[in-house]
Amino acid sequence: MPFPKRNTWFIILVWLLIASCLASVCIGALNIPIKSLLSILGNAMGMGGSADYSVQQKAVLLNIRLPRMVLGLLVGATLSISGASIQGLFRNPLAEPGIIGISSGATFFAVLVIVLEAQLFQAISNVLGYYTLAFAAFIGAVITTLLIYRFSVRQGRTDVTSLLLIGIAINALVMSFTGLLTYIASDDQLRNITFWSLGSLGGSSWQAVNTLFPFSLISIGGLLFFAKPLNAIALGEAQAAHLGIPVQQTKKYIIVLAAVGVGASVALTGLIGFIGLVIPHILRISISGDHKFLLPASALFGAGILVISDLIARTIVAPSELPIGILTALFGVPIFLYIIFKDRNRRGRL
């Protein structure tokens, strides 16, 4: 049986994504049949619909499940394509956006606001209201990423190895400050910190979707243009430079685009781990490492996986809800360990 070509895989991924979206909006504590779903959407767009549905089904679909599904698509696609780009840039399948400080910086600033909002950030909170926590997390992600990037620049060139090591060191330092804030937090603040750090789409709304959409669009759209430079960098930076690739500028653009997208995603949904690490690697070892395929396929597959993970998270312990970060970790940790052991075997250390 011949192995499917890449175009076939794109079609498969698109259909999996569509199936994931339909399952996400139809299944839950209140089931919504496909006919009712089409009628609700048709009436909402002024096109009419023949199937019956209740007012409750319409409210649940339009105000809860649709924004939640769209937010899951945006976050999953952004995390996955950012992970694929960072792995390509570092030429290391164990790399992910968290290594360059995006996640830890966002976490520290979010915890800072949760714990010290009444003492230090009340004026900012009065102005930003709903956006205070998201704004703080985004600023934290960007500041930490720029700090790590600045320290890794030497004589006008970005050393990828230094970037990796400095990122690990700064991550540890920032997480220690986060631990200190967690230690002095009250019981209510500790509950908010724990829920935020485990990640969730439970706070989804059209307001959150509208906030994230421009950042995801810039990040995903921008990173898709770097497929060819990443393929060249995979051969080595010197070889890429000989092929006419502006290597230093490419590094800057990819890091900034990943920081913008992942920082905004983490700000609105909390920490959702392993999507950026595992999804690109599954596609790379299963189908192709060509970034012309890997980047768009990662966006499609990551979006579908996160939407399905969210569906499981809100139905498996209904009427309660499981933090989605727990599910992605249960799914991602075994694959992460597999990557490590495979890499060790390849290097002949076993």
Short mmCIF file of C-alpha atoms in Angstrom, two decimals:
data_model
loop_
_atom_site.label_atom_id
_atom_site.label_comp_id
_atom_site.label_asym_id
_atom_site.label_seq_id
_atom_site.Cartn_x
_atom_site.Cartn_y
_atom_site.Cartn_z
CA MET A 1 0.00 0.00 0.00
CA PRO A 2 1.65 3.29 -1.09
CA PHE A 3 2.27 5.90 1.63
CA PRO A 4 -0.07 8.92 1.28
CA LYS A 5 1.46 12.00 -0.31
CA ARG A 6 1.66 15.31 1.54
CA ASN A 7 -1.41 16.74 -0.20
CA THR A 8 -3.35 13.70 0.98
CA TRP A 9 -2.12 14.31 4.52
CA PHE A 10 -3.29 17.93 4.34
CA ILE A 11 -6.76 16.72 3.31
CA ILE A 12 -6.76 14.19 6.18
CA LEU A 13 -5.72 16.85 8.69
CA VAL A 14 -8.39 19.27 7.44
CA TRP A 15 -11.11 16.62 7.82
CA LEU A 16 -9.84 15.70 11.29
CA LEU A 17 -9.99 19.38 12.21
CA ILE A 18 -13.57 19.70 10.92
CA ALA A 19 -14.62 16.56 12.83
CA SER A 20 -12.98 17.92 15.99
CA CYS A 21 -14.84 21.23 15.67
CA LEU A 22 -18.21 19.52 15.11
CA ALA A 23 -17.68 17.23 18.11
CA SER A 24 -16.63 20.17 20.26
CA VAL A 25 -19.77 22.25 19.60
CA CYS A 26 -22.27 19.35 19.54
CA ILE A 27 -21.19 17.20 22.52
CA GLY A 28 -21.47 18.21 26.15
CA ALA A 29 -23.87 18.38 29.08
CA LEU A 30 -26.45 19.67 26.56
CA ASN A 31 -26.22 17.78 23.26
CA ILE A 32 -26.89 19.72 20.06
CA PRO A 33 -27.74 17.58 16.98
CA ILE A 34 -26.07 18.49 13.68
CA LYS A 35 -29.43 19.59 12.15
CA SER A 36 -30.09 21.91 15.08
CA LEU A 37 -26.54 23.23 14.86
CA LEU A 38 -27.00 24.12 11.17
CA SER A 39 -30.37 25.75 11.86
CA ILE A 40 -28.99 27.88 14.69
CA LEU A 41 -26.05 29.03 12.56
CA GLY A 42 -28.32 29.57 9.54
CA ASN A 43 -30.75 31.72 11.50
CA ALA A 44 -27.89 33.64 13.11
CA MET A 45 -26.60 34.51 9.61
CA GLY A 46 -30.09 35.32 8.26
CA MET A 47 -30.20 32.23 6.02
CA GLY A 48 -32.97 30.37 7.87
CA GLY A 49 -33.12 26.78 9.07
CA SER A 50 -35.72 23.98 9.19
CA ALA A 51 -34.71 21.94 12.27
CA ASP A 52 -36.13 22.67 15.72
CA TYR A 53 -33.94 23.79 18.59
CA SER A 54 -34.45 25.23 22.04
CA VAL A 55 -33.50 28.67 23.28
CA GLN A 56 -31.08 27.00 25.67
CA GLN A 57 -29.31 25.14 22.82
CA LYS A 58 -28.94 28.40 20.89
CA ALA A 59 -27.55 30.25 23.91
CA VAL A 60 -25.08 27.48 24.76
CA LEU A 61 -23.85 27.22 21.16
CA LEU A 62 -23.46 30.92 20.37
CA ASN A 63 -22.26 32.18 23.75
CA ILE A 64 -20.23 29.29 25.18
CA ARG A 65 -19.19 26.52 22.78
CA LEU A 66 -18.43 28.48 19.62
CA PRO A 67 -16.10 31.03 21.27
CA ARG A 68 -14.50 28.21 23.24
CA MET A 69 -13.91 26.18 20.08
CA VAL A 70 -12.51 29.16 18.14
CA LEU A 71 -10.19 30.08 21.04
CA GLY A 72 -8.98 26.46 21.14
CA LEU A 73 -8.25 26.56 17.40
CA LEU A 74 -6.26 29.77 17.68
CA VAL A 75 -4.26 28.68 20.74
CA GLY A 76 -3.55 25.17 19.42
CA ALA A 77 -2.45 26.42 15.99
CA THR A 78 -0.27 29.17 17.47
CA LEU A 79 1.47 26.94 20.02
CA SER A 80 2.13 24.19 17.46
CA ILE A 81 3.50 26.31 14.64
CA SER A 82 5.62 28.28 17.11
CA GLY A 83 7.01 25.01 18.47
CA ALA A 84 7.80 23.75 14.97
CA SER A 85 9.57 27.02 14.12
CA ILE A 86 11.61 27.12 17.35
CA GLN A 87 12.64 23.47 16.89
CA GLY A 88 13.70 24.23 13.33
CA LEU A 89 15.62 27.31 14.43
CA PHE A 90 17.46 25.46 17.23
CA ARG A 91 17.78 22.32 15.07
CA ASN A 92 16.69 20.47 18.21
CA PRO A 93 13.43 18.46 18.51
CA LEU A 94 13.44 19.04 22.30
CA ALA A 95 13.20 22.81 21.93
CA GLU A 96 9.92 24.61 22.52
CA PRO A 97 8.76 28.23 23.08
CA GLY A 98 9.07 27.82 26.84
CA ILE A 99 12.83 27.47 26.53
CA ILE A 100 13.23 31.06 25.33
CA GLY A 101 11.33 32.39 28.34
CA ILE A 102 7.87 32.94 26.93
CA SER A 103 5.92 30.73 29.32
CA SER A 104 7.93 31.43 32.48
CA GLY A 105 7.84 35.20 31.91
CA ALA A 106 4.10 35.15 31.35
CA THR A 107 3.61 33.02 34.47
CA PHE A 108 5.71 35.31 36.69
CA PHE A 109 3.90 38.50 35.68
CA ALA A 110 0.48 36.84 35.93
CA VAL A 111 1.26 35.55 39.44
CA LEU A 112 2.67 38.99 40.34
CA VAL A 113 -0.66 40.59 39.44
CA ILE A 114 -2.72 37.91 41.22
CA VAL A 115 -0.76 38.25 44.47
CA LEU A 116 0.07 41.97 44.55
CA GLU A 117 -2.74 43.52 42.52
CA ALA A 118 -4.34 45.25 45.54
CA GLN A 119 -1.02 46.73 46.69
CA LEU A 120 0.77 47.62 43.43
CA PHE A 121 -1.47 47.27 40.40
CA GLN A 122 -4.86 48.63 41.49
CA ALA A 123 -4.60 51.70 39.26
CA ILE A 124 -3.69 49.57 36.23
CA SER A 125 -6.47 47.13 37.09
CA ASN A 126 -9.01 49.98 37.25
CA VAL A 127 -8.05 51.02 33.71
CA LEU A 128 -7.65 47.60 32.04
CA GLY A 129 -10.31 45.65 34.00
CA TYR A 130 -10.84 42.27 32.29
CA TYR A 131 -7.57 42.57 30.37
CA THR A 132 -5.30 43.15 33.40
CA LEU A 133 -4.12 39.56 33.87
CA ALA A 134 -3.80 38.91 30.13
CA PHE A 135 -1.91 42.18 29.63
CA ALA A 136 0.49 41.38 32.48
CA ALA A 137 1.17 37.86 31.18
CA PHE A 138 1.79 39.11 27.65
CA ILE A 139 4.16 41.85 28.82
CA GLY A 140 6.00 39.32 30.97
CA ALA A 141 6.43 36.95 28.03
CA VAL A 142 7.78 39.66 25.75
CA ILE A 143 10.14 41.20 28.35
CA THR A 144 11.64 37.83 29.33
CA THR A 145 12.08 36.77 25.71
CA LEU A 146 13.78 40.05 24.76
CA LEU A 147 16.03 39.82 27.85
CA ILE A 148 17.18 36.31 26.98
CA TYR A 149 17.64 37.24 23.34
CA ARG A 150 19.67 40.35 24.28
CA PHE A 151 22.04 38.33 26.50
CA SER A 152 22.60 35.78 23.74
CA VAL A 153 23.77 38.36 21.19
CA ARG A 154 27.54 38.55 20.84
CA GLN A 155 29.33 40.80 18.36
CA GLY A 156 26.06 41.35 16.54
CA ARG A 157 25.37 37.62 16.12
CA THR A 158 22.88 35.44 17.95
CA ASP A 159 24.49 32.29 19.32
CA VAL A 160 21.77 29.61 19.40
CA THR A 161 23.61 27.52 22.01
CA SER A 162 23.99 30.55 24.30
CA LEU A 163 20.33 31.40 23.73
CA LEU A 164 19.34 27.91 24.84
CA LEU A 165 21.55 27.91 27.97
CA ILE A 166 20.67 31.48 28.99
CA GLY A 167 17.01 30.66 28.45
CA ILE A 168 17.26 27.70 30.84
CA ALA A 169 19.04 29.85 33.46
CA ILE A 170 16.61 32.80 33.22
CA ASN A 171 13.66 30.38 33.28
CA ALA A 172 14.95 28.89 36.54
CA LEU A 173 15.46 32.36 38.05
CA VAL A 174 12.00 33.58 37.02
CA MET A 175 10.33 30.41 38.29
CA SER A 176 12.06 30.85 41.66
CA PHE A 177 10.51 34.34 41.95
CA THR A 178 7.17 32.80 40.96
CA GLY A 179 7.62 30.21 43.71
CA LEU A 180 8.30 32.98 46.24
CA LEU A 181 5.10 34.80 45.27
CA THR A 182 3.19 31.53 45.48
CA TYR A 183 4.58 31.01 49.01
CA ILE A 184 3.17 34.34 50.27
CA ALA A 185 -0.15 34.03 48.41
CA SER A 186 -3.42 33.67 50.30
CA ASP A 187 -5.63 30.61 49.91
CA ASP A 188 -7.86 32.31 47.30
CA GLN A 189 -4.85 33.63 45.38
CA LEU A 190 -3.22 30.21 45.54
CA ARG A 191 -6.34 28.65 44.01
CA ASN A 192 -6.30 31.21 41.15
CA ILE A 193 -2.58 30.64 40.55
CA THR A 194 -3.00 26.85 40.46
CA PHE A 195 -5.94 26.97 38.05
CA TRP A 196 -4.19 29.48 35.76
CA SER A 197 -0.90 27.52 35.72
CA LEU A 198 -2.70 24.31 34.68
CA GLY A 199 -4.28 25.99 31.65
CA SER A 200 -7.93 26.10 30.67
CA LEU A 201 -10.31 27.31 27.98
CA GLY A 202 -13.00 27.73 30.64
CA GLY A 203 -12.81 31.53 30.51
CA SER A 204 -13.48 31.62 26.76
CA SER A 205 -15.64 34.40 25.34
CA TRP A 206 -15.93 36.34 22.09
CA GLN A 207 -14.04 39.09 23.91
CA ALA A 208 -11.10 36.70 24.48
CA VAL A 209 -11.28 35.51 20.84
CA ASN A 210 -11.20 39.08 19.53
CA THR A 211 -8.25 39.85 21.81
CA LEU A 212 -6.17 36.86 20.68
CA PHE A 213 -7.10 36.85 16.98
CA PRO A 214 -4.75 39.63 15.73
CA PHE A 215 -1.78 38.23 17.66
CA SER A 216 -2.38 34.69 16.35
CA LEU A 217 -2.89 35.98 12.81
CA ILE A 218 0.41 37.88 12.89
CA SER A 219 2.29 34.97 14.47
CA ILE A 220 0.92 32.15 12.29
CA GLY A 221 0.92 34.17 9.07
CA GLY A 222 4.44 35.44 9.67
CA LEU A 223 5.96 32.09 10.61
CA LEU A 224 4.54 30.42 7.48
CA PHE A 225 6.84 32.63 5.40
CA PHE A 226 9.93 31.14 7.06
CA ALA A 227 9.58 27.58 5.78
CA LYS A 228 12.31 27.98 3.17
CA PRO A 229 14.83 29.72 5.51
CA LEU A 230 14.22 27.03 8.17
CA ASN A 231 14.90 24.29 5.60
CA ALA A 232 18.17 26.01 4.76
CA ILE A 233 19.13 26.47 8.44
CA ALA A 234 18.55 22.74 8.94
CA LEU A 235 21.66 22.22 6.77
CA GLY A 236 23.71 24.52 9.04
CA GLU A 237 23.95 28.28 9.47
CA ALA A 238 27.00 28.60 7.23
CA GLN A 239 25.32 26.62 4.46
CA ALA A 240 22.16 28.71 4.86
CA ALA A 241 24.19 31.91 4.53
CA HIS A 242 25.83 30.58 1.34
CA LEU A 243 22.34 29.95 -0.04
CA GLY A 244 21.52 33.64 0.48
CA ILE A 245 19.47 33.28 3.68
CA PRO A 246 19.86 36.26 6.10
CA VAL A 247 20.37 33.98 9.10
CA GLN A 248 20.59 36.62 11.87
CA GLN A 249 17.46 38.46 10.70
CA THR A 250 15.62 35.15 10.36
CA LYS A 251 16.42 34.28 13.99
CA LYS A 252 15.11 37.64 15.22
CA TYR A 253 11.88 37.46 13.22
CA ILE A 254 11.09 33.86 14.25
CA ILE A 255 11.73 34.51 17.97
CA VAL A 256 9.65 37.70 17.96
CA LEU A 257 6.75 36.10 16.03
CA ALA A 258 6.73 33.08 18.36
CA ALA A 259 6.87 35.32 21.44
CA VAL A 260 3.96 37.45 20.22
CA GLY A 261 1.70 34.47 19.46
CA VAL A 262 2.58 32.23 22.41
CA GLY A 263 2.69 35.15 24.86
CA ALA A 264 -0.84 36.21 23.91
CA SER A 265 -2.08 32.60 24.03
CA VAL A 266 -0.60 31.95 27.48
CA ALA A 267 -1.97 35.27 28.70
CA LEU A 268 -5.56 34.27 27.88
CA THR A 269 -5.59 30.53 28.62
CA GLY A 270 -2.74 29.92 31.09
CA LEU A 271 0.00 27.36 30.61
CA ILE A 272 -0.92 24.60 28.16
CA GLY A 273 2.18 22.48 27.86
CA PHE A 274 3.54 19.99 25.35
CA ILE A 275 1.39 21.10 22.38
CA GLY A 276 4.30 23.12 20.99
CA LEU A 277 6.74 20.31 21.72
CA VAL A 278 4.91 17.13 20.77
CA ILE A 279 2.75 17.99 17.76
CA PRO A 280 5.59 19.09 15.43
CA HIS A 281 7.67 16.08 16.42
CA ILE A 282 4.85 13.60 15.70
CA LEU A 283 4.46 15.06 12.22
CA ARG A 284 8.22 15.24 11.66
CA ILE A 285 8.88 11.57 12.48
CA SER A 286 5.63 10.30 10.89
CA ILE A 287 5.41 12.26 7.65
CA SER A 288 8.07 14.84 6.80
CA GLY A 289 10.55 17.29 8.29
CA ASP A 290 10.19 19.68 5.33
CA HIS A 291 9.05 22.95 6.89
CA LYS A 292 6.91 23.74 3.83
CA PHE A 293 4.76 20.84 5.05
CA LEU A 294 5.60 20.85 8.75
CA LEU A 295 4.57 24.44 9.59
CA PRO A 296 1.01 24.45 8.14
CA ALA A 297 0.43 20.81 9.15
CA SER A 298 1.48 21.60 12.73
CA ALA A 299 -1.03 24.47 12.83
CA LEU A 300 -3.86 22.21 11.61
CA PHE A 301 -3.00 19.22 13.81
CA GLY A 302 -2.29 21.31 16.92
CA ALA A 303 -5.61 23.14 16.57
CA GLY A 304 -7.53 19.86 16.24
CA ILE A 305 -5.74 18.19 19.17
CA LEU A 306 -6.37 21.11 21.52
CA VAL A 307 -10.07 21.29 20.59
CA ILE A 308 -10.47 17.54 21.26
CA SER A 309 -8.46 17.80 24.50
CA ASP A 310 -10.79 20.57 25.65
CA LEU A 311 -13.83 18.45 24.80
CA ILE A 312 -12.44 15.60 26.94
CA ALA A 313 -11.49 18.00 29.74
CA ARG A 314 -15.02 19.38 30.10
CA THR A 315 -16.91 16.08 29.69
CA ILE A 316 -14.81 13.39 31.42
CA VAL A 317 -15.60 14.70 34.95
CA ALA A 318 -18.82 16.61 34.12
CA PRO A 319 -20.33 18.75 35.56
CA SER A 320 -16.85 19.76 36.80
CA GLU A 321 -14.01 20.56 34.43
CA LEU A 322 -10.48 19.14 34.29
CA PRO A 323 -7.68 21.68 33.58
CA ILE A 324 -6.61 21.07 30.01
CA GLY A 325 -2.92 21.30 30.94
CA ILE A 326 -3.27 18.02 32.86
CA LEU A 327 -4.52 16.22 29.74
CA THR A 328 -1.85 17.63 27.44
CA ALA A 329 0.80 16.67 30.01
CA LEU A 330 -0.57 13.10 30.29
CA PHE A 331 -0.44 12.90 26.51
CA GLY A 332 2.84 14.75 26.05
CA VAL A 333 5.12 13.42 28.79
CA PRO A 334 5.37 9.83 27.42
CA ILE A 335 6.19 11.18 23.97
CA PHE A 336 8.67 13.63 25.46
CA LEU A 337 10.44 10.76 27.23
CA TYR A 338 10.40 8.78 24.00
CA ILE A 339 12.15 11.67 22.24
CA ILE A 340 14.84 11.80 24.95
CA PHE A 341 15.51 8.04 24.88
CA LYS A 342 15.52 8.01 21.10
CA ASP A 343 18.02 10.86 21.07
CA ARG A 344 20.23 9.09 23.60
CA ASN A 345 20.13 5.90 21.55
CA ARG A 346 21.08 7.84 18.47
CA ARG A 347 24.09 9.27 20.26
CA GLY A 348 25.12 5.83 21.46
CA ARG A 349 24.91 6.67 25.14
CA LEU A 350 22.93 3.61 26.12
#
